[in-house]
Structure formats: structure tokens, C-alpha cells
C-alpha atoms as an extended CHARMM CRD file, in Angstrom:
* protein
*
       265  EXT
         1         1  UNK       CA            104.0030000000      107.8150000000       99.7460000000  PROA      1               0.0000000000
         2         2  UNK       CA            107.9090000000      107.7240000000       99.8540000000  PROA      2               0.0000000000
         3         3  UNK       CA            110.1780000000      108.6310000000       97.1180000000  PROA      3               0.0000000000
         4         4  UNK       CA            110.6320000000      105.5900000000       95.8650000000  PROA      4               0.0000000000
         5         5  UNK       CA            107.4180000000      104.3470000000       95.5940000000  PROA      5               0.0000000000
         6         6  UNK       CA            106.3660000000      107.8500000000       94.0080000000  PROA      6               0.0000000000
         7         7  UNK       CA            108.6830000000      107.2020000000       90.9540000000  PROA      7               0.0000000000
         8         8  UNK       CA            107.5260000000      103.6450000000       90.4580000000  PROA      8               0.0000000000
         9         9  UNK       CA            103.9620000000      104.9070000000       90.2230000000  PROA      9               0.0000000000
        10        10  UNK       CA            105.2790000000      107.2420000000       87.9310000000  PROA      10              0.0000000000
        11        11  UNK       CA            106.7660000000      104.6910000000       85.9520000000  PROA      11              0.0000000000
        12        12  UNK       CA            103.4260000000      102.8280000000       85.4840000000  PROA      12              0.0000000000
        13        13  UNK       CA            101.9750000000      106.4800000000       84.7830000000  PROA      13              0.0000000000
        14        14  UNK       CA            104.3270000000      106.5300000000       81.7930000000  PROA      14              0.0000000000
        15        15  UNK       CA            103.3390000000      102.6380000000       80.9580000000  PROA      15              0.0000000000
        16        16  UNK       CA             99.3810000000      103.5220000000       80.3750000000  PROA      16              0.0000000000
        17        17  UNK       CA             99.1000000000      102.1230000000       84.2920000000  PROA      17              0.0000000000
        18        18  UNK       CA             97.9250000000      104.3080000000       86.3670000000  PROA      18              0.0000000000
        19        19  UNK       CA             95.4620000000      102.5950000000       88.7610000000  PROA      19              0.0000000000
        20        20  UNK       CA             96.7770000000       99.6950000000       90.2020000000  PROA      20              0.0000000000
        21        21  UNK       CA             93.2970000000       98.6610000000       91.5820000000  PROA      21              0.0000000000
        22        22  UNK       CA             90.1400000000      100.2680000000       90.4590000000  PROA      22              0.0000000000
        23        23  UNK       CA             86.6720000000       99.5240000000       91.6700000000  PROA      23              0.0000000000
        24        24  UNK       CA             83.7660000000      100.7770000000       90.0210000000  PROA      24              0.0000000000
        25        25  UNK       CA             80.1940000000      100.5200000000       91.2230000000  PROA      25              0.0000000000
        26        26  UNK       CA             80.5310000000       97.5530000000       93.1290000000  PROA      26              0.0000000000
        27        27  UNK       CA             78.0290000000       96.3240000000       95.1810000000  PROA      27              0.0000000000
        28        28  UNK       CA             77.8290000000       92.4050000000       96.7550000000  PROA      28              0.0000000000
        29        29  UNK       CA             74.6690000000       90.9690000000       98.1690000000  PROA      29              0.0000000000
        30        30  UNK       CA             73.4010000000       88.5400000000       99.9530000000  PROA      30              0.0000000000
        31        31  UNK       CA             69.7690000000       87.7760000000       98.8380000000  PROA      31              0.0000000000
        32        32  UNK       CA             68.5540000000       90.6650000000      100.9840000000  PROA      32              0.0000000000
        33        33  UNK       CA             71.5470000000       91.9930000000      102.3310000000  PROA      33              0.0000000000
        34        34  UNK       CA             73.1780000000       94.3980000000      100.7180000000  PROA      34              0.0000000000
        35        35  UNK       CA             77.2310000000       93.6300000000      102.0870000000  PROA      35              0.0000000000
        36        36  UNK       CA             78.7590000000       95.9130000000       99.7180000000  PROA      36              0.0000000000
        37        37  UNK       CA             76.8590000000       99.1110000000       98.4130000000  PROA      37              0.0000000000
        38        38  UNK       CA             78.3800000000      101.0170000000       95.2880000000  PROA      38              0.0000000000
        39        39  UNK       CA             82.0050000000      101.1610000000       96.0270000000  PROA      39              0.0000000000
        40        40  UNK       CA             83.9050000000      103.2660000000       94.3630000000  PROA      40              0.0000000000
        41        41  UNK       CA             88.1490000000      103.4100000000       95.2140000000  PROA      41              0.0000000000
        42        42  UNK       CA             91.1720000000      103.8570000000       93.2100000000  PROA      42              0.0000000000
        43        43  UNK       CA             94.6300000000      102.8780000000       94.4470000000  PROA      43              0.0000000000
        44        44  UNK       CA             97.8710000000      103.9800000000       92.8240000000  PROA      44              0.0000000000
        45        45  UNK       CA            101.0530000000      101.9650000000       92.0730000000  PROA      45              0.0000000000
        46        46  UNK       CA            102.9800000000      101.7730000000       95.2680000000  PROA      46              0.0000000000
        47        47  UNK       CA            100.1890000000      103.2720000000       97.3350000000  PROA      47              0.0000000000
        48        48  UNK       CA             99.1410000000      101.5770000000      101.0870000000  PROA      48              0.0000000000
        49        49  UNK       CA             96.0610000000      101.8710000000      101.8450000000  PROA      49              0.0000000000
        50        50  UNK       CA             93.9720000000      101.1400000000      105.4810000000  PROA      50              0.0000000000
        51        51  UNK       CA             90.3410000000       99.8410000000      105.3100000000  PROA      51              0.0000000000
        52        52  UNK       CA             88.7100000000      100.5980000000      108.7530000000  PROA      52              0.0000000000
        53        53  UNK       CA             85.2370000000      100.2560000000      110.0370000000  PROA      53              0.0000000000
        54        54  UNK       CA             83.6380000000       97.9630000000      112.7800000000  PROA      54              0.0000000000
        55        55  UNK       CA             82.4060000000       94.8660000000      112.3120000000  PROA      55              0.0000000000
        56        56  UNK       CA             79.6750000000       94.4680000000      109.7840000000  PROA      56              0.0000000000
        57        57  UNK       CA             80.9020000000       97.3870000000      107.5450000000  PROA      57              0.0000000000
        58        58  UNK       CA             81.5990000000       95.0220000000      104.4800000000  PROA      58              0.0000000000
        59        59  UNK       CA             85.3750000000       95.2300000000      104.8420000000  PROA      59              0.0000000000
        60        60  UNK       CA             85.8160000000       90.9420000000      104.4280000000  PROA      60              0.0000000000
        61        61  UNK       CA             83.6650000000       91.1670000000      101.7850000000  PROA      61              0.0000000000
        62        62  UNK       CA             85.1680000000       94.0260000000       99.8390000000  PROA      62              0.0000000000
        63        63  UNK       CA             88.6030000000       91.7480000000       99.7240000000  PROA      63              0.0000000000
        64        64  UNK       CA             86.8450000000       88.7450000000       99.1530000000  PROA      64              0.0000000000
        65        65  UNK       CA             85.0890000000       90.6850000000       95.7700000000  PROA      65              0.0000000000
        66        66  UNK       CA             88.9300000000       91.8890000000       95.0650000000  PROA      66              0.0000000000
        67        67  UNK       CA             90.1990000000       88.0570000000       95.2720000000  PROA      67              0.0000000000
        68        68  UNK       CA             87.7890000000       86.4760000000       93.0230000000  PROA      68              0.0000000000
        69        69  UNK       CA             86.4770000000       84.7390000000       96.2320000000  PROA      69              0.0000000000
        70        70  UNK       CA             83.3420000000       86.5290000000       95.7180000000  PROA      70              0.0000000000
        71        71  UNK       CA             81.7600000000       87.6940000000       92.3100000000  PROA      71              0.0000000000
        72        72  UNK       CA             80.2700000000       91.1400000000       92.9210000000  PROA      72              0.0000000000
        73        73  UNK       CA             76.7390000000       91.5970000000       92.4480000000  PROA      73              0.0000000000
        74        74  UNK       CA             77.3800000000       94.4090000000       90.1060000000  PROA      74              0.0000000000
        75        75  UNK       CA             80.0420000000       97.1030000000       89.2990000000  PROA      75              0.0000000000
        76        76  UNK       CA             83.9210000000       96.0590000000       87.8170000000  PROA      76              0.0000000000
        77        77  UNK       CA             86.8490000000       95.1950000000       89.2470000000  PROA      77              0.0000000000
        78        78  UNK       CA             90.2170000000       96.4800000000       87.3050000000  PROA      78              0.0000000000
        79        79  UNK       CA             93.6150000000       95.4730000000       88.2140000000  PROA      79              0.0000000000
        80        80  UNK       CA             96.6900000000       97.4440000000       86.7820000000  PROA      80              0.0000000000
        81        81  UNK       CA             93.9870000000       98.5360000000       83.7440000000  PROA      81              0.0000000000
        82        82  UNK       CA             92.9200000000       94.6570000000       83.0820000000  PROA      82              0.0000000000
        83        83  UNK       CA             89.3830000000       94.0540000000       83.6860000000  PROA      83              0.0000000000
        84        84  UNK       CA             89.1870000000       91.1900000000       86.5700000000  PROA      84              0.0000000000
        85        85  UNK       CA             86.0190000000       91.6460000000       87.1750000000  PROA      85              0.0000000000
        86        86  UNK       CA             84.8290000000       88.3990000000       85.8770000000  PROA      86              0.0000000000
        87        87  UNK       CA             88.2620000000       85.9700000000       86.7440000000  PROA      87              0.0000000000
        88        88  UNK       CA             88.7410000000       83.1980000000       89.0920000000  PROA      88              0.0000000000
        89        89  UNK       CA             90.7170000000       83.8820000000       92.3450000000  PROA      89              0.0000000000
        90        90  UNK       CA             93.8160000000       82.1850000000       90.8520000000  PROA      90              0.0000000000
        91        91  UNK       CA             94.1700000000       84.0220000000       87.2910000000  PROA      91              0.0000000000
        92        92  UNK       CA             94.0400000000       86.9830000000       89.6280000000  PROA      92              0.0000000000
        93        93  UNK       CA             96.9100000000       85.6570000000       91.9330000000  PROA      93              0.0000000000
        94        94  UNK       CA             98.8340000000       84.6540000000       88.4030000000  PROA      94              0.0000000000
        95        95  UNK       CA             98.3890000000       88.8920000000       87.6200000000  PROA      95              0.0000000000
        96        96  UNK       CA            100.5250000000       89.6710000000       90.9230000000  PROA      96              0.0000000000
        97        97  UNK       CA             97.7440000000       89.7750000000       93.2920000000  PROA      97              0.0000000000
        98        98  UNK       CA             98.1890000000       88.1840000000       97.0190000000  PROA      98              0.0000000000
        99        99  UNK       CA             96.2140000000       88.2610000000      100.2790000000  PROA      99              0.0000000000
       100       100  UNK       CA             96.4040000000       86.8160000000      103.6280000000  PROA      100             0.0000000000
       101       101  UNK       CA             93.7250000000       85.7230000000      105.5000000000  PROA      101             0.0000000000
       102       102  UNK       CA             92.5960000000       86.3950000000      109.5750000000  PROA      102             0.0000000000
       103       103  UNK       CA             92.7540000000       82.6370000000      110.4750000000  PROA      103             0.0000000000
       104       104  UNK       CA             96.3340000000       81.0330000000      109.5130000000  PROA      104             0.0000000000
       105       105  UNK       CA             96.9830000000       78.8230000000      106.3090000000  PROA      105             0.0000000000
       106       106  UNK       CA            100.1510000000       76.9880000000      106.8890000000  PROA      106             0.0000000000
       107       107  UNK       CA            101.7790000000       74.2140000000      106.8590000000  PROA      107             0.0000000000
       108       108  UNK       CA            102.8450000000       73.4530000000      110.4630000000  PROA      108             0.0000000000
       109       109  UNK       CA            104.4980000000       70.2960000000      109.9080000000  PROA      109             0.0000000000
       110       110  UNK       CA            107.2020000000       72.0770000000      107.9490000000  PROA      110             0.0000000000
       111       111  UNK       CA            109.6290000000       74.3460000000      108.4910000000  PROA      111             0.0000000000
       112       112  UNK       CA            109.6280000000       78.5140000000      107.8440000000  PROA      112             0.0000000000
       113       113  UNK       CA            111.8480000000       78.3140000000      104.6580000000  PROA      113             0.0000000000
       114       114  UNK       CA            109.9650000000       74.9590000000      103.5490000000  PROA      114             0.0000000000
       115       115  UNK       CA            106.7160000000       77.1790000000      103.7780000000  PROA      115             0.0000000000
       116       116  UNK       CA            108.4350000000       79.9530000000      102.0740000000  PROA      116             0.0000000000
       117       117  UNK       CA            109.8970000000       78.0800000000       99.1830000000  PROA      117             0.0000000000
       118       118  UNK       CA            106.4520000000       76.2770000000       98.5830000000  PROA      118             0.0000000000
       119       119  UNK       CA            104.8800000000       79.4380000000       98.1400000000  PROA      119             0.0000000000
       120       120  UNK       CA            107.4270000000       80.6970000000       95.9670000000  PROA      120             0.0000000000
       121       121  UNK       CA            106.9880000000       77.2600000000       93.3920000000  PROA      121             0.0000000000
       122       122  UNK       CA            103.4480000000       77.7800000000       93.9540000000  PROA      122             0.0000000000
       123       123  UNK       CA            103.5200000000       80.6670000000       91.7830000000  PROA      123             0.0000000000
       124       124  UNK       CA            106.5860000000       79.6060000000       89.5960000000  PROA      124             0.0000000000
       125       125  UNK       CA            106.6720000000       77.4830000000       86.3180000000  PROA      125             0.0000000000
       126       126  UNK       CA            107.8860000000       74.2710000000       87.8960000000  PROA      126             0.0000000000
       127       127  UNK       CA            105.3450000000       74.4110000000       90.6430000000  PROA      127             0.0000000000
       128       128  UNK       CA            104.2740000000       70.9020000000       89.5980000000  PROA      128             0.0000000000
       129       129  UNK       CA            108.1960000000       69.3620000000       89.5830000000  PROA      129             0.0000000000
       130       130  UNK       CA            109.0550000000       66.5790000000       92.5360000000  PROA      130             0.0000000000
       131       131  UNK       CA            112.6750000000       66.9570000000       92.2570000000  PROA      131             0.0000000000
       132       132  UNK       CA            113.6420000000       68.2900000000       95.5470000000  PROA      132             0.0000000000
       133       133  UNK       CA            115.6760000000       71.7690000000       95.4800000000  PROA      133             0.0000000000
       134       134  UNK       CA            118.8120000000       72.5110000000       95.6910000000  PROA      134             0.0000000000
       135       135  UNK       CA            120.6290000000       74.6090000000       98.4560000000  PROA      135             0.0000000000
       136       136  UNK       CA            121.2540000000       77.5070000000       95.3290000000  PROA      136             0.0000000000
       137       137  UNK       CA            118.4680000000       76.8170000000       93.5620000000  PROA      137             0.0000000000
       138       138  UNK       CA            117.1550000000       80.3610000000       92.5140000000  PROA      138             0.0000000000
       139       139  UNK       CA            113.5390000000       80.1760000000       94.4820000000  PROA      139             0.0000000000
       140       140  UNK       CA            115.6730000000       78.6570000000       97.6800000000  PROA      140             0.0000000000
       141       141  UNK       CA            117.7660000000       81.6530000000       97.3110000000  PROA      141             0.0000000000
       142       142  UNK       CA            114.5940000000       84.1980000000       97.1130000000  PROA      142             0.0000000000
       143       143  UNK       CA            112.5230000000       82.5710000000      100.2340000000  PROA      143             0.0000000000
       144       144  UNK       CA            115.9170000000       83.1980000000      101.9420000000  PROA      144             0.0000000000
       145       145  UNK       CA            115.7450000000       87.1350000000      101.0810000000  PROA      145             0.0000000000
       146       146  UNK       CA            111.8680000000       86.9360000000      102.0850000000  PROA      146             0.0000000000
       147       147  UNK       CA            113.3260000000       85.3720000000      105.8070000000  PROA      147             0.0000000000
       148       148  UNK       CA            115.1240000000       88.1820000000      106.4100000000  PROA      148             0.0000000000
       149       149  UNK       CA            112.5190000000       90.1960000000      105.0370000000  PROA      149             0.0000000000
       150       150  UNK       CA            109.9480000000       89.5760000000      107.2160000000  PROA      150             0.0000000000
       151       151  UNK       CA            112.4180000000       89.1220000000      110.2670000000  PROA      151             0.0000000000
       152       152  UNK       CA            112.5500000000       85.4030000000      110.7730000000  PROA      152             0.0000000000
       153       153  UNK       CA            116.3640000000       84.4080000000      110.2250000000  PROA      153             0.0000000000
       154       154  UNK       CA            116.9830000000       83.3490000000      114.0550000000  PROA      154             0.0000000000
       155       155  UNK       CA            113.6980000000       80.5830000000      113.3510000000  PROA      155             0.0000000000
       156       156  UNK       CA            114.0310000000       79.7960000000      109.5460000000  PROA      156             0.0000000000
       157       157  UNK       CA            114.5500000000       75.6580000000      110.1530000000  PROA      157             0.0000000000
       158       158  UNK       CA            112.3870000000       75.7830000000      113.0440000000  PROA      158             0.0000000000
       159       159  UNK       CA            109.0030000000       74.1710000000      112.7630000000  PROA      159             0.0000000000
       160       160  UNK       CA            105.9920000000       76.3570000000      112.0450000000  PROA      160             0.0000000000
       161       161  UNK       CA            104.0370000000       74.6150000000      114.7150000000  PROA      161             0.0000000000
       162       162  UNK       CA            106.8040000000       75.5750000000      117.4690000000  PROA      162             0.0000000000
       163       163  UNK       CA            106.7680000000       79.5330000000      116.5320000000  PROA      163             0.0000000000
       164       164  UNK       CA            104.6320000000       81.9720000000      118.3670000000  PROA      164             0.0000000000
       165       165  UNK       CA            101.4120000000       83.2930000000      116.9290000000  PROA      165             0.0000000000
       166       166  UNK       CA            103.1410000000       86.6600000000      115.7610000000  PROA      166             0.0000000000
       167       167  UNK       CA            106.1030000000       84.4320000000      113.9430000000  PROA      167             0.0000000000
       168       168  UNK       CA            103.4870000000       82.7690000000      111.8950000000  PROA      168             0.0000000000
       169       169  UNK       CA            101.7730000000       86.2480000000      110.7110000000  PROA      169             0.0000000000
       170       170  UNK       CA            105.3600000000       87.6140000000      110.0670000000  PROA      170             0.0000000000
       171       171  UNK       CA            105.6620000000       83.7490000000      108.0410000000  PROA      171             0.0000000000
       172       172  UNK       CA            102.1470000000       84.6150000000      106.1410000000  PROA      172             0.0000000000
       173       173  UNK       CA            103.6200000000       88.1300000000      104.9460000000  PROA      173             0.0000000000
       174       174  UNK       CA            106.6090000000       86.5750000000      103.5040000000  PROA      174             0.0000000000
       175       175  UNK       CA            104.6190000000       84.3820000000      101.7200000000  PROA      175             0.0000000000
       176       176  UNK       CA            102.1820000000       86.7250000000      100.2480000000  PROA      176             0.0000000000
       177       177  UNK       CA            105.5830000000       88.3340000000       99.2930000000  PROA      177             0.0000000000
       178       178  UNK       CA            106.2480000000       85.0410000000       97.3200000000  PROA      178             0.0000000000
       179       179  UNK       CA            106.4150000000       85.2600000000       93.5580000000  PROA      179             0.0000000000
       180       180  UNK       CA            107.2960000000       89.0020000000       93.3090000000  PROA      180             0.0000000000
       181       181  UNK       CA            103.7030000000       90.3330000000       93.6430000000  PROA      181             0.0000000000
       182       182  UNK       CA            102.3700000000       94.0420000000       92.2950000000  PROA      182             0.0000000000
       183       183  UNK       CA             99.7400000000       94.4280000000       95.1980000000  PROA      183             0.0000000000
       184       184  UNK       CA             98.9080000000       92.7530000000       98.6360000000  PROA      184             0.0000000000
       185       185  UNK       CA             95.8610000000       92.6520000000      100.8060000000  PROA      185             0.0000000000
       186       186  UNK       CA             96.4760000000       92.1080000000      104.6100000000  PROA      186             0.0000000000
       187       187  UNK       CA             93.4930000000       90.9220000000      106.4790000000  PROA      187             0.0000000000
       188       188  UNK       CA             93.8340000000       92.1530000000      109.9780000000  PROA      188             0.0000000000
       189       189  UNK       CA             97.6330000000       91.2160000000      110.2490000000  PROA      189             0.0000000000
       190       190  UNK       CA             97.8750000000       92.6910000000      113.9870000000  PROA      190             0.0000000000
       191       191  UNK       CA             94.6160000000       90.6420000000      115.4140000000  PROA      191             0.0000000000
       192       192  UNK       CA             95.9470000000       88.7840000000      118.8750000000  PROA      192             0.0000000000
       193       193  UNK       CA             99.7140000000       90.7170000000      118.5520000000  PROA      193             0.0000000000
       194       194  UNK       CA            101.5660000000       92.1860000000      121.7830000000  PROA      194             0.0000000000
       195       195  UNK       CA            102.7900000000       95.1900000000      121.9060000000  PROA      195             0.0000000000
       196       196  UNK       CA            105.7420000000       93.8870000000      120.8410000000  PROA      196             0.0000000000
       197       197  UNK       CA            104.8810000000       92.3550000000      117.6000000000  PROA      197             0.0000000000
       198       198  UNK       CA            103.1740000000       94.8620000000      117.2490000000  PROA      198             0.0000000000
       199       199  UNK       CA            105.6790000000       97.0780000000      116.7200000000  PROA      199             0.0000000000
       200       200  UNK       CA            107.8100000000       94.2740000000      114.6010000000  PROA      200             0.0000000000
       201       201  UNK       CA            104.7060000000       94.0930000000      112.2700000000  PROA      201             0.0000000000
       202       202  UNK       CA            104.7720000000       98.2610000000      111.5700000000  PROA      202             0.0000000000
       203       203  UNK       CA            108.4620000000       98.1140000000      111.1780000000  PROA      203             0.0000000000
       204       204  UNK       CA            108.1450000000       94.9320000000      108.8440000000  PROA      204             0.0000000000
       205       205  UNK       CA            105.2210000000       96.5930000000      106.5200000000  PROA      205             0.0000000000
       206       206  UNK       CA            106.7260000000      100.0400000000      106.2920000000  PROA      206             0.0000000000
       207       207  UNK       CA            109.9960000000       98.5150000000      105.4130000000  PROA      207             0.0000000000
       208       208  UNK       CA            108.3130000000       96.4160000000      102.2790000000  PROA      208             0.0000000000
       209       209  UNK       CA            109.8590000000       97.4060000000       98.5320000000  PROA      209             0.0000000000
       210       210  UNK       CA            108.1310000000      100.4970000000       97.8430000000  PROA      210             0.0000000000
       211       211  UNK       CA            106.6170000000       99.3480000000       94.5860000000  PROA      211             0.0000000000
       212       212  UNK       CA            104.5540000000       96.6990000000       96.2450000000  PROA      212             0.0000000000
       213       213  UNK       CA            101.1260000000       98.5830000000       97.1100000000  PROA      213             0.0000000000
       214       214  UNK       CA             98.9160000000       97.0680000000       99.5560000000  PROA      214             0.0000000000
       215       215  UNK       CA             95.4340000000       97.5320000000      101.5250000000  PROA      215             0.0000000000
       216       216  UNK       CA             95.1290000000       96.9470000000      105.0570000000  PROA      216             0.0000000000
       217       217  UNK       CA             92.6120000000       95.9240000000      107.1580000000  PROA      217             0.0000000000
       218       218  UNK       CA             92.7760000000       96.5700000000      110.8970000000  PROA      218             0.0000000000
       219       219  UNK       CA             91.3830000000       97.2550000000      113.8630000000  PROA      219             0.0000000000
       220       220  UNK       CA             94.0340000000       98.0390000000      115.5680000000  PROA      220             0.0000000000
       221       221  UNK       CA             93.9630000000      102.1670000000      114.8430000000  PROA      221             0.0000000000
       222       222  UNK       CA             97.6950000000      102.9150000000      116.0760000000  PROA      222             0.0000000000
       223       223  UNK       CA             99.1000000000       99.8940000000      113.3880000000  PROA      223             0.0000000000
       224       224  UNK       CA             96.9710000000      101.2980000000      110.4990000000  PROA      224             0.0000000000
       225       225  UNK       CA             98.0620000000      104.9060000000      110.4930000000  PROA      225             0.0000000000
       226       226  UNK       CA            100.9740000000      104.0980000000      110.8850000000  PROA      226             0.0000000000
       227       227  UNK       CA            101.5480000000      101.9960000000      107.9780000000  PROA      227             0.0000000000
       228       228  UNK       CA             99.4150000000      103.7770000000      105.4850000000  PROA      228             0.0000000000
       229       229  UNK       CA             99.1650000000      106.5950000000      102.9590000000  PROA      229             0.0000000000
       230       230  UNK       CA             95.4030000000      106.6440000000      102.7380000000  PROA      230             0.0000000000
       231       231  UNK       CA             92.7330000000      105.2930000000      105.0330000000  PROA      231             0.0000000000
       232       232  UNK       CA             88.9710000000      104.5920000000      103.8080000000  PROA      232             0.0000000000
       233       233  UNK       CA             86.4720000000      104.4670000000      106.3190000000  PROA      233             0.0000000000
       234       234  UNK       CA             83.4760000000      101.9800000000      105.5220000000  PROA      234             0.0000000000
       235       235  UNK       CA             80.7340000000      101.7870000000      107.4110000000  PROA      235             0.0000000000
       236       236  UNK       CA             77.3260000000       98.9440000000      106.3300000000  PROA      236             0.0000000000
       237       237  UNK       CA             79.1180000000       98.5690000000      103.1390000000  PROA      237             0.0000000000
       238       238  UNK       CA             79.4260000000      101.8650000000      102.0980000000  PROA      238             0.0000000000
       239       239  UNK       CA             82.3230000000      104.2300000000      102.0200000000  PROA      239             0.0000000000
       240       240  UNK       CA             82.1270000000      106.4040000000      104.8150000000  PROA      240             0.0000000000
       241       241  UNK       CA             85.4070000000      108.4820000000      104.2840000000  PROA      241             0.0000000000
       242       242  UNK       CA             89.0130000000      108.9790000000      102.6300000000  PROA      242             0.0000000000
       243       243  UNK       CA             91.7040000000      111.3390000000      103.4760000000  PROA      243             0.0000000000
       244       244  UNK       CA             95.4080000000      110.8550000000      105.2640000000  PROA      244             0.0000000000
       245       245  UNK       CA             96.2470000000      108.9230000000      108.0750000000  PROA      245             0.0000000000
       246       246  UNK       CA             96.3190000000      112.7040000000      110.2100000000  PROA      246             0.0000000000
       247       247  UNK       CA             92.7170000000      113.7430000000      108.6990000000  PROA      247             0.0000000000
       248       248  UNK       CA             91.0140000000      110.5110000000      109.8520000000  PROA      248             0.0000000000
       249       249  UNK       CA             92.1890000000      110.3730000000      113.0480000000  PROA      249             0.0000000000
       250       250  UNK       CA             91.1350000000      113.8980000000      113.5610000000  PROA      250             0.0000000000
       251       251  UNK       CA             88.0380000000      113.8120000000      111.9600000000  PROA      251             0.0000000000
       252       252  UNK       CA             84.8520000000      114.3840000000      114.7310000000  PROA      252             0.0000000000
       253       253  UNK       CA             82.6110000000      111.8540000000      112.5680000000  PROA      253             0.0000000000
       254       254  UNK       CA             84.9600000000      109.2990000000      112.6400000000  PROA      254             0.0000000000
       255       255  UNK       CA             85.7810000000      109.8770000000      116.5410000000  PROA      255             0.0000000000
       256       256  UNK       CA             81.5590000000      109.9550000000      117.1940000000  PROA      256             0.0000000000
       257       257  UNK       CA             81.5990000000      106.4620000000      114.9210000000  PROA      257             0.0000000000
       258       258  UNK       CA             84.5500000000      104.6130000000      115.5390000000  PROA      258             0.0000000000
       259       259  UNK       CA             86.9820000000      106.1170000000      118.4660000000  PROA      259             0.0000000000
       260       260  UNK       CA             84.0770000000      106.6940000000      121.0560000000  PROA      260             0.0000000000
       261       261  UNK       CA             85.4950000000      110.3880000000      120.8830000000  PROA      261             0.0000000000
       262       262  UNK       CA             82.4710000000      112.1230000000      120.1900000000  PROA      262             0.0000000000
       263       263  UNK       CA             80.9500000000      115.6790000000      121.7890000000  PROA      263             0.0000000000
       264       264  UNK       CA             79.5970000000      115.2860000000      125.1340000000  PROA      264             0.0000000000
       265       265  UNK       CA             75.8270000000      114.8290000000      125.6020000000  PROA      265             0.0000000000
């Protein structure tokens, strides 16, 4: 964790906040299937975290039980020491809590800052006003900053519809960003990404405010460590393994499970 984000967490230390997610217990199934099996994982103010494991290992589900999307079978959910366990996906996004999804939900018809500034009166008090904004109203002047943010100024009155498919994940970050948030969660942000945007994506996440936390899931290895401060390894819905970027990737088990780098037969 950088500097900066190390005395924010401190700050929230001072506040009574030292978690800002905690899960306790939790387990999610599915009449027989048991998705999610007594997960356990704190995450600090400030900290990024990577959520790894192949397909199957309950990673989709674990966010979907952090949204409110899903209601966990059992365990508790706490978000900056407020028990969320029980609220809807929405009183959870009014706390400061975002995600983005693997399939994109935009508007394509409209333009990058329309999509922006939506997003940001989404979340605002006059969410439900028709008066149409003007150039320096405030939220205009915020999805502006969240352009440049996310590296879109060239394209920001183009047409969603006419931007490549890495333009509209860097447009889905920004509006995750929308509303000042405490704590994202990416959902495999790099899927279908060049090498190229590939590269824009690590330089756009690393390069967030360092009080905004965030878990990522990806399968992309390379884009994970390189973007996080902790990695958890999950593997059929249990946690597998935690430790630093450098310990995971290093780790035999998790070469054996995951990288294919396992001793020879």
C-alpha cells in the first residue's frame, strides 16, 4: 500500500474504522451446492485486493454476496463497521460501495460524459430532476475530472457505441468512480483487452486516489499483481490462500493449481 493510502487507513483507524470490508463466516448455496464455503477476509481502508481462482471457485458469487445481489446463506457482511449483511444492493451503493460487471451496462446511444454525468446524478440528491445541466454545473464539472481520470478526454463527446471495447471498460471505471465511492469491486476489468489496454488499464487502476480500496477479479495473472496489495486465492468456494502479490506468484501450490507450473511427474 502507498503512502498515501497508508495514512488514510490510518485516519479511519483513528475514526473507530478499521475494516473497510469484513466478511465473517459466509457461506452461499445453491440448494445442494455449496458456491461459497465459510469465507472469512478483511480489507483495510485504501487496500487493493486480487481475487483469483479458475472458474467455478465462487469468485462471482463472493461479489454478488458483497453487492446485496445475493443474500448469503449464512455468515455477515460488514462495510466500514456497519452491518450490511441484511441490505438491499442499493442502500449498499448509497454507503459508497460500487462494482462493475463482466458484460457492459451502458448506455450506447449517448455520449462518454452523458454516461458519466448520469452516473454521477444517479447517486446525487437531484438524481430525479429533468432540468438539463449546465456546462458548470458541479456534477458536469466532476464527470469531466473522472474523463481524464480514466483516460478518455480525446473521445469524451463521442458516442459510446463508436468506442472500442477497452474505451467502454475504461468508461465503466469512471463510472463506478461516480459519486465519490469508499470501495470498488472490478469484475474481470481486463477480459478481451490487448496488450495495449492492457497496459492503459494497470496504469489507470494504480493511478486511482489512494483512499479508494478496491477488489479485483482477474484472470489475467500479469494485470492482477500488478495492481494489488494482497491477492486471495479461492478455489470451490473456499479460500485457498493470502499473501503479497510476490508470495503468490511464487508459491508451488498455487503454480501446481493455477499456473500449470507444478513439479515434474
Amino acid at each position: 500500500m502507498n503512502v498515501a493510502a497508508t495514512n488514510v487507513a490510518d485516519r479511519m483507524k483513528s475514526t473507530g474504522t478499521e475494516h473497510a470490508l469484513e466478511l465473517r463466516d459466509v457461506s452461499k448455496k445453491f440448494g445442494a451446492l455449496v458456491a461459497l464455503a465459510d469465507i472469512n477476509m478483511t480489507v483495510h481502508p485504501g487496500e487493493r485486493r486480487a481475487v483469483l481462482g479458475s472458474n467455478g471457485a465462487g469468485k462471482t458469487t463472493l461479489f454478488n454476496c458483497i453487492t446485496g445481489d445475493f443474500s448469503p446463506s449464512s455468515g455477515a457482511i460488514r462495510f466500514f463497521g456497519e452491518d450490511v449483511t441484511a441490505f438491499p444492493a442499493q442502500e449498499r451503493i448509497r454507503r459508497g460501495l460500487r462494482r462493475t460487471y463482466q458484460i457492459s451496462l451502458l448506455f450506447h446511444g449517448l455520449t462518454v460524459i452523458d454516461n458519466i454525468y448520469l452516473a454521477c446524478r444517479g447517486v446525487s440528491r437531484g438524481r430525479f430532476s429533468l432540468i438539463r445541466p449546465r456546462w458548470d454545473d458541479a456534477l458536469m464539472a466532476t464527470a469531466r475530472d473522472l474523463v481524464h481520470m480514466v483516460h478518455l478526454d480525446g473521445v469524451q463527446d463521442t458516442m459510446v457505441s463508436a468506442l472500442s471495447y477497452g474505451q467502454q471498460r475504461q468508461l465503466e471505471i469512471a463510472m463506478a468512480l461516480s459519486g465519490a465511492p469508499r470501495f470498488i469491486l472490478f469484475d474481470e476489468p481486463a477480459a478481451g483487452l490487448s496488450p495495449t489496454e492492457r497496459s492503459e488499464l494497470i496504469e489507470i487502476l494504480t493511478g486511482l486516489p489512494a483512499h479508494v480500496g478496491y477488489i479485483i477479479i482477474e484472470h489475467d495473472m500479469d494485470v492482477a499483481l500488478r495492481v494489488s496489495d494482497t491477492v486471495t486465492m479461492m478455489h470451490n468456494g473456499r479460500i485457498f490462500k493470502e499473501g503479497k502479490p510476490a508470495e503468490i506468484e511464487d508459491d508451488p501450490e498455487v503454480q501446481a493449481l493455477y499456473l500449470g507450473g507444478g513439479e515434474d511427474e
